[in-house]
Coordinates of C-alpha atoms and ligand atoms in Angstrom, one line a residue:
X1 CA 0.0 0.0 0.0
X2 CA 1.0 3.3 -0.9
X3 CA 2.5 5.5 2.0
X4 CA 0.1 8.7 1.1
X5 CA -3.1 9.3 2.5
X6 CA -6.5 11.9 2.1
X7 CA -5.5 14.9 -0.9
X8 CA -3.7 16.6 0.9
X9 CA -0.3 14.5 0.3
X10 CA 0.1 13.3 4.0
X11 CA 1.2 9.8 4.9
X12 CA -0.8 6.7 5.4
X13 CA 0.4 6.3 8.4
X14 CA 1.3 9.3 11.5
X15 CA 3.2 9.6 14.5
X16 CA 1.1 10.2 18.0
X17 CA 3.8 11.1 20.5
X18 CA 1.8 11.7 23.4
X19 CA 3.1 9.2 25.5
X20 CA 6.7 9.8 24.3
X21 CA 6.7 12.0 27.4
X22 CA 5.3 11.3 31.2
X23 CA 4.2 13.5 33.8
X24 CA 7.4 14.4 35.1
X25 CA 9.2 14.8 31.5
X26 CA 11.2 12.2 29.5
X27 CA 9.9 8.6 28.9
X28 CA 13.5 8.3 26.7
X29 CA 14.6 11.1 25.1
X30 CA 16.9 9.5 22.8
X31 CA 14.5 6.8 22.0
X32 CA 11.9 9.3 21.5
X33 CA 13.9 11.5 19.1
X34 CA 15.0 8.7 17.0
X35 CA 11.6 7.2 16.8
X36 CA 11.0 10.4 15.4
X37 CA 13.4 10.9 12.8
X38 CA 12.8 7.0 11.8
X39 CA 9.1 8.0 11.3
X40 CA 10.6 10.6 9.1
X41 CA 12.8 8.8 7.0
X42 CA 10.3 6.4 6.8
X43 CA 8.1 9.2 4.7
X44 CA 5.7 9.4 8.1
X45 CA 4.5 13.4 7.6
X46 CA 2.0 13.5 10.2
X47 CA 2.9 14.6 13.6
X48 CA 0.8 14.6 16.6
X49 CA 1.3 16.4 19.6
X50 CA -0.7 19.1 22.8
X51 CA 0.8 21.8 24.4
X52 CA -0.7 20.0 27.3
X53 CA 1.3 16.9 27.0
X54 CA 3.4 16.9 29.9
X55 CA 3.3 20.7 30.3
X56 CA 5.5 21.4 27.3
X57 CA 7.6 18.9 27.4
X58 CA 5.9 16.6 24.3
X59 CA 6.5 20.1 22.2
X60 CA 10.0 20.7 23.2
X61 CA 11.1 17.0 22.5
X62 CA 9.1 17.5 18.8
X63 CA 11.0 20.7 18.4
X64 CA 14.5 19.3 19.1
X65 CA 14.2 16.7 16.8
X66 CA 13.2 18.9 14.0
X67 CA 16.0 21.4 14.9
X68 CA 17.6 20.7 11.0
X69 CA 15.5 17.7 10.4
X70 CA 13.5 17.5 7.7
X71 CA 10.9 20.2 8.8
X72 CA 9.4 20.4 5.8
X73 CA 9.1 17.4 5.3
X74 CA 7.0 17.3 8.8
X75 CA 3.3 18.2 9.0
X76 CA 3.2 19.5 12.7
X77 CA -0.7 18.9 14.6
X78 CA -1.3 20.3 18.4
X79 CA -4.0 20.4 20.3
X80 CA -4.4 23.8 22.8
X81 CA -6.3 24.3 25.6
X82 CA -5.8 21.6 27.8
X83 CA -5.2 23.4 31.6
X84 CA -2.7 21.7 33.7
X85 CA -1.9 21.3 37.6
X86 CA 1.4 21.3 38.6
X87 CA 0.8 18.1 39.5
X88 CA 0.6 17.2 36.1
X89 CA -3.3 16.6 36.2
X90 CA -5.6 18.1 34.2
X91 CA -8.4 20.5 35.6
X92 CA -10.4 22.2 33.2
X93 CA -10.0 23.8 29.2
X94 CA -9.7 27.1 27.9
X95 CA -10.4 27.9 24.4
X96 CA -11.7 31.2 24.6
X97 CA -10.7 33.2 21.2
X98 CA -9.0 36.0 23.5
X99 CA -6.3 33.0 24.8
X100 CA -5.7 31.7 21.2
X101 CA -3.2 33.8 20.4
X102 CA -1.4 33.3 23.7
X103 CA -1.4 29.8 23.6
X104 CA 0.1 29.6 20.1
X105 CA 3.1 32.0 21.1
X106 CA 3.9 29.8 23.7
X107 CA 3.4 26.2 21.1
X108 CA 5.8 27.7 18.7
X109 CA 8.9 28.8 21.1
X110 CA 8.8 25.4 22.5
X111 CA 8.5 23.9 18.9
X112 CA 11.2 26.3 17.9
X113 CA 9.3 26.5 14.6
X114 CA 7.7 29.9 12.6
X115 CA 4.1 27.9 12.0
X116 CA 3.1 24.9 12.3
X117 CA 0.5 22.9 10.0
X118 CA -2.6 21.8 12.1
X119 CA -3.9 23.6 15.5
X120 CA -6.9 22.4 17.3
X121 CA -9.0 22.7 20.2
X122 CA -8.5 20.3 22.6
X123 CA -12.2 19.8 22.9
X124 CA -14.8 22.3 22.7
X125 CA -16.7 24.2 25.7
X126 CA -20.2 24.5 25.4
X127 CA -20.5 27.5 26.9
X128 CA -18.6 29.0 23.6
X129 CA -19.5 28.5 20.3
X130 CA -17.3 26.9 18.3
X131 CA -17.6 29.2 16.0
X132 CA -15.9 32.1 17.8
X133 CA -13.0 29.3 18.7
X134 CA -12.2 28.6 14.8
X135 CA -12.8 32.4 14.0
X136 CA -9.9 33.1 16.3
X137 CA -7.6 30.6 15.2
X138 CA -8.7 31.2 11.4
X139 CA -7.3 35.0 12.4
X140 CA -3.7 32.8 12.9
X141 CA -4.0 31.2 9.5
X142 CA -4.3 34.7 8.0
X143 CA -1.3 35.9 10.3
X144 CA 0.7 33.0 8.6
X145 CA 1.3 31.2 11.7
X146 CA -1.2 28.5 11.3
X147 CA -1.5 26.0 8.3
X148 CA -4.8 24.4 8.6
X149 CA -7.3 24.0 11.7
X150 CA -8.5 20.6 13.2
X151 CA -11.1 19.7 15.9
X152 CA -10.8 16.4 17.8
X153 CA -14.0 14.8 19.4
X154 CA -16.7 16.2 18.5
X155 CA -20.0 15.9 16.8
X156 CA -20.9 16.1 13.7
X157 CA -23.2 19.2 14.2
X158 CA -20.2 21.3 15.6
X159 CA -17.7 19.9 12.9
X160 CA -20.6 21.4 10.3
X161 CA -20.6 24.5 12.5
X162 CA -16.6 25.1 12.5
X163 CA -16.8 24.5 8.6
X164 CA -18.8 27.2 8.0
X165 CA -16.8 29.6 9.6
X166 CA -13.1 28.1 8.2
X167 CA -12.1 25.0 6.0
X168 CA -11.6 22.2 8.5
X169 CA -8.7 19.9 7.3
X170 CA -9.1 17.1 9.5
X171 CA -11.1 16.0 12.9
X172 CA -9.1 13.8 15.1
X173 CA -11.2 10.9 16.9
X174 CA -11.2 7.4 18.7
X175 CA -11.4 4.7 16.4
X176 CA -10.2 1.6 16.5
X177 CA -12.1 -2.2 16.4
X178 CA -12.5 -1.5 20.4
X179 CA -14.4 1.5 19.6
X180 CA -16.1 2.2 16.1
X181 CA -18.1 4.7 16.9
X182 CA -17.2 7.6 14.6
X183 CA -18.7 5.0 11.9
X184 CA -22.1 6.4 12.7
X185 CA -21.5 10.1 12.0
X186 CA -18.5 11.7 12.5
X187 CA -17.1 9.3 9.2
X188 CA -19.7 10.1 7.0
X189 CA -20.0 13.9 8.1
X190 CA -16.4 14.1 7.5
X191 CA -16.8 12.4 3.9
X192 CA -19.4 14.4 2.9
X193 CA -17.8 17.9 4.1
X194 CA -14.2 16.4 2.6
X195 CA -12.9 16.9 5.7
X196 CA -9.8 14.0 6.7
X197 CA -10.0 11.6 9.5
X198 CA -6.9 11.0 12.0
X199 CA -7.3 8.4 14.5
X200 CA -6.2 7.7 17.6
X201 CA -6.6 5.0 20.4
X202 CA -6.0 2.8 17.0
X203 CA -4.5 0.0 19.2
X204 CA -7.5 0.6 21.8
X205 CA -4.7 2.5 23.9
X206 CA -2.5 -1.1 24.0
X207 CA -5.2 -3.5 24.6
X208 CA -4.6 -4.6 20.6
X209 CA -0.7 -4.6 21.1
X210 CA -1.2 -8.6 21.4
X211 CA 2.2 -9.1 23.5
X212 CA 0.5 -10.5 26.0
X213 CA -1.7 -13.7 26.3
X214 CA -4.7 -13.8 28.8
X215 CA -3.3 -16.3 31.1
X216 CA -0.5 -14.1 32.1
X217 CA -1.7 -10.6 31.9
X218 CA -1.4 -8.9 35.1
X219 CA -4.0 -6.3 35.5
X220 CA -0.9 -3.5 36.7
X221 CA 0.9 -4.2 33.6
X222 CA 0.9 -0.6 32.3
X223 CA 0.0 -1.7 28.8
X224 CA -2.8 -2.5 29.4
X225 CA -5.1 1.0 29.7
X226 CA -6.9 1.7 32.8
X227 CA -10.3 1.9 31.1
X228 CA -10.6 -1.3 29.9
X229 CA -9.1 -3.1 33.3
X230 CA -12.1 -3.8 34.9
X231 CA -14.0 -5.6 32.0
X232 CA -9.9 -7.4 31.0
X233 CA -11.3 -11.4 30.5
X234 CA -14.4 -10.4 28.5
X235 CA -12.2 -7.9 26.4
X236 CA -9.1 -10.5 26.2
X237 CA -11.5 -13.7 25.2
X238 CA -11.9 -11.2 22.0
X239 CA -8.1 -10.2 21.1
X240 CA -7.8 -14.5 21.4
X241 CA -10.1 -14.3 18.7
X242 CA -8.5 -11.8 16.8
X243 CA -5.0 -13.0 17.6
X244 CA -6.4 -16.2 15.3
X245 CA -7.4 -14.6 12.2
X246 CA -3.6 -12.4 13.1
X247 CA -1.5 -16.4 12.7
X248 CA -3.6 -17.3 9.8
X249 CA -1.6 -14.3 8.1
X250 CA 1.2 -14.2 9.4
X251 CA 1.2 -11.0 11.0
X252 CA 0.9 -9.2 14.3
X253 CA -2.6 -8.3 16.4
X254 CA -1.6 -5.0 16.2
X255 CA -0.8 -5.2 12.6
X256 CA -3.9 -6.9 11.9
X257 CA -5.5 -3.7 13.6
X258 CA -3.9 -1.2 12.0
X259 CA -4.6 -2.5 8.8
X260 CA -8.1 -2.9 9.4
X261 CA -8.6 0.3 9.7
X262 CA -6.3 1.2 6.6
X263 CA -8.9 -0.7 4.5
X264 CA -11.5 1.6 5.9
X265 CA -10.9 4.4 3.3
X266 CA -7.6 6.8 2.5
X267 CA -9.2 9.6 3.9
X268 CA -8.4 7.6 7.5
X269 CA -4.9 8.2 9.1
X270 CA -4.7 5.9 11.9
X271 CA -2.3 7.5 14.4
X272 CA 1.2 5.1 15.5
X273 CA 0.9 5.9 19.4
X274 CA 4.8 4.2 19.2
X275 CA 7.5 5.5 21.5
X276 CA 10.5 3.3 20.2
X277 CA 11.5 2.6 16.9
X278 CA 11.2 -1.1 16.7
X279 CA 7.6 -0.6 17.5
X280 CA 7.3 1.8 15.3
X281 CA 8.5 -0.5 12.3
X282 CA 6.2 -3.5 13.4
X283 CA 3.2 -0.7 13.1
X284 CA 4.2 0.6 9.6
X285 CA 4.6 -3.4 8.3
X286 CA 0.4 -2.7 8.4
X287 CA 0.5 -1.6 4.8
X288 CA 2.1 -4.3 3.3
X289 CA -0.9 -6.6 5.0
X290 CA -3.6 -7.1 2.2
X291 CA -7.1 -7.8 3.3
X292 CA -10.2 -9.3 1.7
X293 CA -13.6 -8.7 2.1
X294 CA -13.9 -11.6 3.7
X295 CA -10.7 -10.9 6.0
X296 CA -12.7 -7.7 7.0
X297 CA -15.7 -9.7 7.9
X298 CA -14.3 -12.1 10.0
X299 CA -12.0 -9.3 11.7
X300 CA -15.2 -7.4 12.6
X301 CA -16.6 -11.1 13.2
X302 CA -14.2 -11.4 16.3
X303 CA -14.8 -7.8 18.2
X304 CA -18.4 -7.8 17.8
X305 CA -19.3 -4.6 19.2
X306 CA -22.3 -5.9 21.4
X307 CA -19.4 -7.7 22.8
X308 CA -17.0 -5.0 23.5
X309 CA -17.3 -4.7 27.7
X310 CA -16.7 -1.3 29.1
X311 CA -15.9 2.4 27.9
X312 CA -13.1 3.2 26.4
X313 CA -11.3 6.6 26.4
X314 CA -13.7 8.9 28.4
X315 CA -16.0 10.9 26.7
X316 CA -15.2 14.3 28.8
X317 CA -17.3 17.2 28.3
X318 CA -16.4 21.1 29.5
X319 CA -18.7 24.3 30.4
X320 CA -17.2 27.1 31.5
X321 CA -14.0 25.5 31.5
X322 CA -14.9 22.8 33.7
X323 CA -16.8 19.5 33.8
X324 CA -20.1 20.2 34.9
X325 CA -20.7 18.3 37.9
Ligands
LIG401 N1 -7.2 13.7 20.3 C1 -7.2 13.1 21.5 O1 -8.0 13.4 22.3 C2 -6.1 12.1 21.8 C3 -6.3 11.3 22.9 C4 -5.4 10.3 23.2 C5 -4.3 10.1 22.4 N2 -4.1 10.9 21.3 C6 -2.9 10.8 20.4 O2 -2.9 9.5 19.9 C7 -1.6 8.9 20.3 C8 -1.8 7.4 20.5 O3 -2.8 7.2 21.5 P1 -2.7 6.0 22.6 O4 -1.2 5.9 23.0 O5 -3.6 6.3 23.7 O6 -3.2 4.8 21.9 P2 -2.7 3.6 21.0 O7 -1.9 4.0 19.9 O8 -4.0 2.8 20.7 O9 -1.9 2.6 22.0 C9 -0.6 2.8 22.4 C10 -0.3 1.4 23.1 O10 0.0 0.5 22.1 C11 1.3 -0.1 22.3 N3 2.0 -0.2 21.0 C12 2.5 0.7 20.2 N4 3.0 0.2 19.1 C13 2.8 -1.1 19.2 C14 3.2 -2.2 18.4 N5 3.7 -2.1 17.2 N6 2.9 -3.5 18.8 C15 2.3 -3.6 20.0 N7 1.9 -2.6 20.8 C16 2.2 -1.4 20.4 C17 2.0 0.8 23.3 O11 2.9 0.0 24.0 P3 4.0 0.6 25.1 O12 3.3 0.9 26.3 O13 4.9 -0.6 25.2 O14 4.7 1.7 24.4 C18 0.9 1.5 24.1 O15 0.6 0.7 25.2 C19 -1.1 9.7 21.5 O16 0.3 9.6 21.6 C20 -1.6 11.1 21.1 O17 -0.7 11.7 20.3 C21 -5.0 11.9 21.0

C-alpha cells in the first residue's frame, strides 16, 4: 500500500507522540527522538502532539528533533487548551478566542518552529461556540502562523458549524475495532464535508498490542489501559479471537488492527501511538498486510461490538471551562 493518504499528500500512516513523554518529563529522550526521525525517514508526515502533554515537554522534544530535520518534510498537529496542575493533572479547558493567540506564542517557542500545519482545540466548551474558537484561530491562519485547523472529538453538528466559519482539514477521533463509533456520524460527516480523518486510540490505547496472552496478563501491567481493566477477560476472550485470524496471516494483532482500519478508506490516518523505533516499524509493516472482504468480515466477526465490555477513552465534556458536575 502506498504511503500517502486523504488529498492533501500526508502519509498513510502518522506519529502520536503523546506518550513519548510522562508526567514528570522524558519517557527516553533518545528513543523518542529517533523514533522520530525513523518515522521521518520512513516518509511518516504527520505529527501529533498538545501543548498540554506533559506541560510542554511533548513540544519541546518534537522541536529538538526537528532542529535541522527534515521540517518540511514534517506536518506539525497540536492540540491547545488543555489546563494543567502542577501536579501534572488536568483541571479544566480554555479555548476562549482572546487566549488563542497566547497559547500559540507559547506552542511555537517550545517547537522552535515559525508555523506549524494543524492547530486544534483540545475539545470544545459548550459555553462558547465553536464558531468564535475557529474564527480566532482562522485569524492565525491569516497571520501565517497556522496551516490548517482541526477539531478532535466532536459531533458532527459542531464539525458542520466550525466548517462554515473556516475549511476544517481534518477532525481527530477514537477509532479503533474496540471502539467504532465515529462510523455512525463523524465518518460520514467528514466524507461528505471532505474533511480528513486521523485516528487515535487505533490499538484501543494497548489493549490490541497482542504481546501478551490472557493467562499471564497482570492487571498492573501498564500496557494494558486503565479503562478497559475492569472488563480485562471479557475484552481478552476477544483479542484470542482476533489473535487467530492475526497467525492465519502471518502478521501481528496489532498489525492486523492497524490494517483494518487502513482498509477503511484513504481519507483515514490511523495514528502510530509508538514510543520506540522497533515498535514503530512492526506498526508501519500494516501496509504491506492485504485484506479481503472476507478478512474484513471475519475481523469485525471477532470484536463484535455488542461484545465489547466497558468504555473506552472517556468521553469528557467542558462548560465554562470545567466538567459540569
Ligand atoms: N485527540 C485526542 O483526544 C487524543 C487522545 C489520546 C491520544 N491521542 C494521540 O494518539 C496517540 C496514541 O494514543 P494512545 O497511546 O492512547 O493509543 P494507541 O496508539 O492505541 O496505543 C498505544 C499502546 O500501544 C502499544 N503499542 C504501540 N505500538 C505497538 C506495536 N507495534 N505493537 C504492540 N503494541 C504497540 C504501546 O505500548 P508501550 O506501552 O509498550 O509503548 C501502548 O501501550 C497519542 O500519543 C496522542 O498523540 C489523542
Amino acid at each position: 500500500m502506498e504511503n500517502q493518504t486523504n488529498g492533501m499528500g500526508l502519509s498513510r500512516l502518522g506519529l502520536g507522540c503523546g506518550r513519548m513523554s510522562n508526567a514528570t518529563g522524558d519517557a527516553d529522550r533518545k528513543e523518542s527522538i529517533a523514533t522520530i526521525h525513523a518515522a521521518l525517514d520512513a516518509g511518516i508526515s504527520f505529527i501529533n502532539t498538545a501543548d498540554f502533554y506533559s506541560s510542554g515537554h511533548n513540544e519541546m522534544l518534537i522541536g529538538e528533533a526537528l532542529k535541522g530535520y527534515r521540517r518540511e518534510q514534517a506536518y506539525i498537529s497540536v492540540k491547545f487548551g488543555g489546563l494543567l496542575a502542577p501536579n501534572g493533572s488536568m483541571y479544566g479547558l480554555d479555548v476562549r478566542p482572546l487566549t488563542v493567540k497566547n497559547y500559540l506564542t507559547y506552542t511555537l517557542k517550545r517547537l522552535n518552529l515559525d508555523y506549524i500545519d494543524l492547530y486544534q482545540p483540545a475539545r470544545i466548551d459548550l459555553s462558547i461556540p465553536v464558531e468564535e474558537t475557529i474564527g480566532a484561530i482562522s485569524d492565525m491562519v491569516k497571520a501565517g502562523y497556522v496551516r490548517h485547523i482541526g477539531l478532535t472529538q466532536v459531533g458532527a453538528e459542531t464539525l458542520r458549524k466550525a466548517q462554515a466559519i473556516h475549511p476544517i482539514a481534518m477532525v481527530e477521533s477514537e477509532y479503533s475495532l474496540f471502539n467504532r463509533k465515529i462510523e455512525q456520524d463523524i465518518l460520514p460527516t467528514a466524507r461528505e464535508l471532505g474533511i480528513g480523518v486521523v485516528a487515535f486510540g487505533t490499538l484501543a490505547h494497548g489493549l490490541l498490542g497482542g504481546n501478551w496472552s490472557k493467562n499471564k496478563v497482570d492487571v498492573n501491567n501498564t500496557r494494558i489501559p486503565l479503562y478497559f481493566k475492569e472488563n480485562i477477560d471479557s475484552n481478552l476472550s476477544l483479542v484470542e479471537a482476533l489473535s487467530e485470524i492475526a497467525i492465519e496471516k502471518q502478521v501481528t494483532v496489532s498489525q492486523l488492527a492497524l490494517a483494518w482500519m487502513l482498509s477503511k478508506g484513504e481519507d483515514i490516518m490511523p495514528q502510530i501511538g509508538a514510543r520506540r523505533v522497533n515498535q514503530l516499524q512492526e506498526s508501519m509493516k500494516s501496509l504491506e498486510v492485504k485484506l479481503s472482504d472476507h478478512d474484513i468480515k471475519r475481523i469485525e466477526e471477532a470484536i463484535p461490538e455488542h461484545a465489547i465490555a466497558g468504555g473506552s477513552f472517556p468521553e469528557i465534556h467542558f462548560k465554562n471551562g470545567v466538567i459540569p458536575r
